[in-house]
C-alpha positions as a Python dict, from the first residue, in 0.01 Angstrom:
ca = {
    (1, 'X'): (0, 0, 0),
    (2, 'X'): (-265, -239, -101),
    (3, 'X'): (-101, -432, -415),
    (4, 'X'): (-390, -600, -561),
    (5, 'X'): (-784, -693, -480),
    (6, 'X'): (-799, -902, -229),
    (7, 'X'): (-1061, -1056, 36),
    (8, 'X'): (-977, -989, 384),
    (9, 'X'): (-1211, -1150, 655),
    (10, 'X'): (-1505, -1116, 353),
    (11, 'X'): (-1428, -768, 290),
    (12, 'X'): (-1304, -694, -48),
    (13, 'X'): (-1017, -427, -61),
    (14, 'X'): (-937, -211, -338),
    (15, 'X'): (-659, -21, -490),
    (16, 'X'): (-694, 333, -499),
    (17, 'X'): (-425, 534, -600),
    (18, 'X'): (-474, 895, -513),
    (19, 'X'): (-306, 1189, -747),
    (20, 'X'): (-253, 1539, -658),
    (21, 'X'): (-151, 1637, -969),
    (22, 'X'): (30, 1952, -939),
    (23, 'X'): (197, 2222, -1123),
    (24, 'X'): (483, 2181, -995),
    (25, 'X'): (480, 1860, -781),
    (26, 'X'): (270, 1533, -765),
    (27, 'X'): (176, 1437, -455),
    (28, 'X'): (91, 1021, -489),
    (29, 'X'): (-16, 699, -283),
    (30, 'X'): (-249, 438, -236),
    (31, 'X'): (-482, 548, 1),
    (32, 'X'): (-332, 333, 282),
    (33, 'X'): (-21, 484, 257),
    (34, 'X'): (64, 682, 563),
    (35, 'X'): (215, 987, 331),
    (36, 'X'): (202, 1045, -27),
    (37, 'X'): (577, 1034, -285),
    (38, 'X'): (670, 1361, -404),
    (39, 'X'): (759, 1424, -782),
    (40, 'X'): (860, 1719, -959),
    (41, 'X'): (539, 1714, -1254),
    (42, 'X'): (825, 1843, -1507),
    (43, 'X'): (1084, 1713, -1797),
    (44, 'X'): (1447, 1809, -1769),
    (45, 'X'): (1692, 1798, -2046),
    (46, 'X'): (2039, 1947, -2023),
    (47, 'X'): (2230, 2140, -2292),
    (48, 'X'): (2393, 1824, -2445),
    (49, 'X'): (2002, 1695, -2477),
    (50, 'X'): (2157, 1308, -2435),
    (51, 'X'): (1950, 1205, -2153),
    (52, 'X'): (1553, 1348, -2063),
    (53, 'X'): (1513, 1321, -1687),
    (54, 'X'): (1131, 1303, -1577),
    (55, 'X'): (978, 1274, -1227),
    (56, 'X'): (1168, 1090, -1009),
    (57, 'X'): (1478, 1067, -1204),
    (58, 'X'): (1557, 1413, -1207),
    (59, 'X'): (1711, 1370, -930),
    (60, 'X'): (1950, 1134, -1140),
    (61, 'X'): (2064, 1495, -1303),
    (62, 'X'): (2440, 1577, -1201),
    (63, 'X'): (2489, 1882, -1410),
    (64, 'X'): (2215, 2138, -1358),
    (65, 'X'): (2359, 2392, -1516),
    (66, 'X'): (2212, 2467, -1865),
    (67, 'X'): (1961, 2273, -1834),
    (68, 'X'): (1618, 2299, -1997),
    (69, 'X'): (1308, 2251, -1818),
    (70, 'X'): (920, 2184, -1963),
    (71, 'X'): (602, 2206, -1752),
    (72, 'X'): (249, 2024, -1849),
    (73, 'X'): (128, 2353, -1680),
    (74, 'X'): (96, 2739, -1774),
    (75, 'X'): (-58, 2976, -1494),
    (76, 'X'): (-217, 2673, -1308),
    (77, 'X'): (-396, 2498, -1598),
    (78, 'X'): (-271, 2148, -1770),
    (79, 'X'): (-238, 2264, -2141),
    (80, 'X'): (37, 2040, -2226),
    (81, 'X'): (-84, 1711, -2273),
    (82, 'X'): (206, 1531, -2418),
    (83, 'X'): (469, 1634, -2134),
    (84, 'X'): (197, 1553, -1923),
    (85, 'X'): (154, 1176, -2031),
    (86, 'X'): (568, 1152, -2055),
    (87, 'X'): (536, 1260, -1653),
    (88, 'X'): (247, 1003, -1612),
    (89, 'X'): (388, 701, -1830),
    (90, 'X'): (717, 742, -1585),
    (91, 'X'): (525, 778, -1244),
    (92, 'X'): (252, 499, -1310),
    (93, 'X'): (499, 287, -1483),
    (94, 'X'): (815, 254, -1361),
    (95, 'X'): (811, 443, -1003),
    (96, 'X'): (451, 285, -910),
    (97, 'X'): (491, -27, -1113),
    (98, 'X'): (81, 24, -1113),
    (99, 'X'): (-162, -189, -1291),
    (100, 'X'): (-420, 79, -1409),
    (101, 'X'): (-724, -190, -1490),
    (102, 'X'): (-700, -271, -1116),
    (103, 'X'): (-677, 53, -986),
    (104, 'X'): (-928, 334, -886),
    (105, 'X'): (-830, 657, -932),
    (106, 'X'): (-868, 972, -703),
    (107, 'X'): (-703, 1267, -881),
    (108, 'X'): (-687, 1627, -819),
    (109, 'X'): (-754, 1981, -1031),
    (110, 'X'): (-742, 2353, -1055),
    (111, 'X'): (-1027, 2445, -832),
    (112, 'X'): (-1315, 2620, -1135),
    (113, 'X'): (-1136, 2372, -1357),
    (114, 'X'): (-1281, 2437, -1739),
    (115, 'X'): (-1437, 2161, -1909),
    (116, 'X'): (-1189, 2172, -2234),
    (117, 'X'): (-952, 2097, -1969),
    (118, 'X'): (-1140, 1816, -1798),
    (119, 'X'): (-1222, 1629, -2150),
    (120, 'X'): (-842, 1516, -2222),
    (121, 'X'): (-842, 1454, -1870),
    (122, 'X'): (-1107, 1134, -1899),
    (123, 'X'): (-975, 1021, -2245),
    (124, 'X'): (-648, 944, -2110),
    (125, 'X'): (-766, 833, -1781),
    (126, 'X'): (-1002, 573, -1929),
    (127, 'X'): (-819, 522, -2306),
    (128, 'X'): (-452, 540, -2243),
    (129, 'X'): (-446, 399, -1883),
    (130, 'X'): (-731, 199, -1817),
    (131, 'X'): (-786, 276, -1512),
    (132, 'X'): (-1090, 74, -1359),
    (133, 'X'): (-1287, 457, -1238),
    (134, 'X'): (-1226, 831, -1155),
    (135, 'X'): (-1324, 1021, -951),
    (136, 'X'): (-1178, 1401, -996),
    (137, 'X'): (-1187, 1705, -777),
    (138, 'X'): (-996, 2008, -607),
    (139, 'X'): (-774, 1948, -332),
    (140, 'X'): (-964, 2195, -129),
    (141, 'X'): (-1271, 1898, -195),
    (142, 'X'): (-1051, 1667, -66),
    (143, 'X'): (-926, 1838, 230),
    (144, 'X'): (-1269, 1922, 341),
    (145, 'X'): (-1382, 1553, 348),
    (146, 'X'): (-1095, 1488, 594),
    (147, 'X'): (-1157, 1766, 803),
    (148, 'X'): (-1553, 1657, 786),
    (149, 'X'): (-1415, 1321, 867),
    (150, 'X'): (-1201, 1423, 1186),
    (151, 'X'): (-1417, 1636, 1286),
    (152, 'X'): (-1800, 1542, 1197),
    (153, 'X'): (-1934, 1834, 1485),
    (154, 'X'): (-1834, 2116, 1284),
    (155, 'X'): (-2058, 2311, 1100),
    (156, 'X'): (-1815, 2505, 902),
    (157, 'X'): (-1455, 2454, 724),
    (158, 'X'): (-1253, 2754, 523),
    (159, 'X'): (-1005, 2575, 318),
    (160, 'X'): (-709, 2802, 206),
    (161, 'X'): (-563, 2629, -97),
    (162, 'X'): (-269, 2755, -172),
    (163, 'X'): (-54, 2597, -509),
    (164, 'X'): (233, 2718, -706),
    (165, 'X'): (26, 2957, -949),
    (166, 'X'): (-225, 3073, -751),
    (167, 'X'): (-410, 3096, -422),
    (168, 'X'): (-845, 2958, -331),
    (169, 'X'): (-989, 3010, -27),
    (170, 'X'): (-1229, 2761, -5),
    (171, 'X'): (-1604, 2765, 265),
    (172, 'X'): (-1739, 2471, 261),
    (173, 'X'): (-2104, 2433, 479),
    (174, 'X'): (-2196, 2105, 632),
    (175, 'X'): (-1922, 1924, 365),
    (176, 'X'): (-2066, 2119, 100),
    (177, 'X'): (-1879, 2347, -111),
    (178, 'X'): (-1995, 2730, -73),
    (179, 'X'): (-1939, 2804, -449),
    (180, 'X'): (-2041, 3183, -436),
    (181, 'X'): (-1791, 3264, -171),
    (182, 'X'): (-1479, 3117, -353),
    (183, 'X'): (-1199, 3363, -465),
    (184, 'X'): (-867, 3359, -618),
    (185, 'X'): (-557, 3504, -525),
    (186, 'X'): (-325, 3535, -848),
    (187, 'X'): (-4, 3439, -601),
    (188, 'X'): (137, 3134, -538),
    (189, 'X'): (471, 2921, -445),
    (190, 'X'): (613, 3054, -723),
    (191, 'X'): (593, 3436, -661),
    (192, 'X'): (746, 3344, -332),
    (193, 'X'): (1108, 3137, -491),
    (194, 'X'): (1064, 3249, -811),
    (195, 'X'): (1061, 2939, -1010),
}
């Protein structure tokens, strides 16, 4: 990963921290990292309620019985802001060690994302973290641009998105996102393992 700006050979190189922030997983990395870290985007607390295990350190947890578990998430859509941040403050802090005023940030959402949603979204970006910019969009966006990348010939790209609340399929034309021919699927990961 790319630890700080730096100039190599007169280019400058940035951080850029990209965050697939999931429902039930985060998928995160710089985006010279050859494959994102995985953590669980919940908070754990057993019966006893002594310790609070959060992202990574859940897998600190030896007694899973009883345990309690609380999700920023309900069907798909961030709605709990202050587990959220907990989740956050742990991954950018002490599993990243990241530097947010340094940092650029490419995160991901709930394809047809609504705006009340995307507003707390940019105030704690920007005012809690500091992150230097922002750039937000669905994973099916992002996967896409790759596939544009690989592949710059092809015309077309059908993106099947599929998370652990729900299901997009995705066209995309020349890059561009087909919006008309999107639709959702109300099953995901979950319906399949019940969790």
């Amino acid at each position: 990963a790319v630890v700080s700006t730096q100039s190599t050979g007169g280019v400058m190189v940035e951080k850029v921290l990209i965050l697939d922030n999931g429902s039930y997983t985060i998928k995160t990395g710089f985006k010279t990292d050859k494959s994102p870290d995985i953590i669980h985007n919940w908070v754990m607390r057993p019966k006893d309620r002594r310790h609070t295990f959060v992202g990574k350190n859940i897998e600190k947890c030896q007694d899973m019985s009883s345990i309690h578990v609380t999700t920023p998430f309900q069907k798909g859509y961030l709605l709990n802001w202050q587990t959220q941040k907990t989740i956050w403050d742990t991954t950018f802090n002490d599993h990243l060690k990241l530097n947010p005023s340094d940092t650029h940030l490419i995160a991901t959402e709930p394809m047809l994302n609504f705006s009340a949603i995307q507003e707390p979204w940019d105030e704690a970006i920007f005012e809690e973290y500091g992150f230097k910019s922002l750039f937000r969009c669905s994973g099916a966006t992002l996967t896409a641009f790759q596939h544009k990348e690989t592949h710059p010939d092809t015309q077309c790209c059908l993106v099947v998105d599929s998370g652990h609340s729900f299901t997009h399929i995705v066209p995309y034309h020349n890059g561009v996102q087909v919006s008309a021919g999107i639709r959702r699927i109300n099953v995901g990961g979950k319906h399949l393992c019940n969790l």
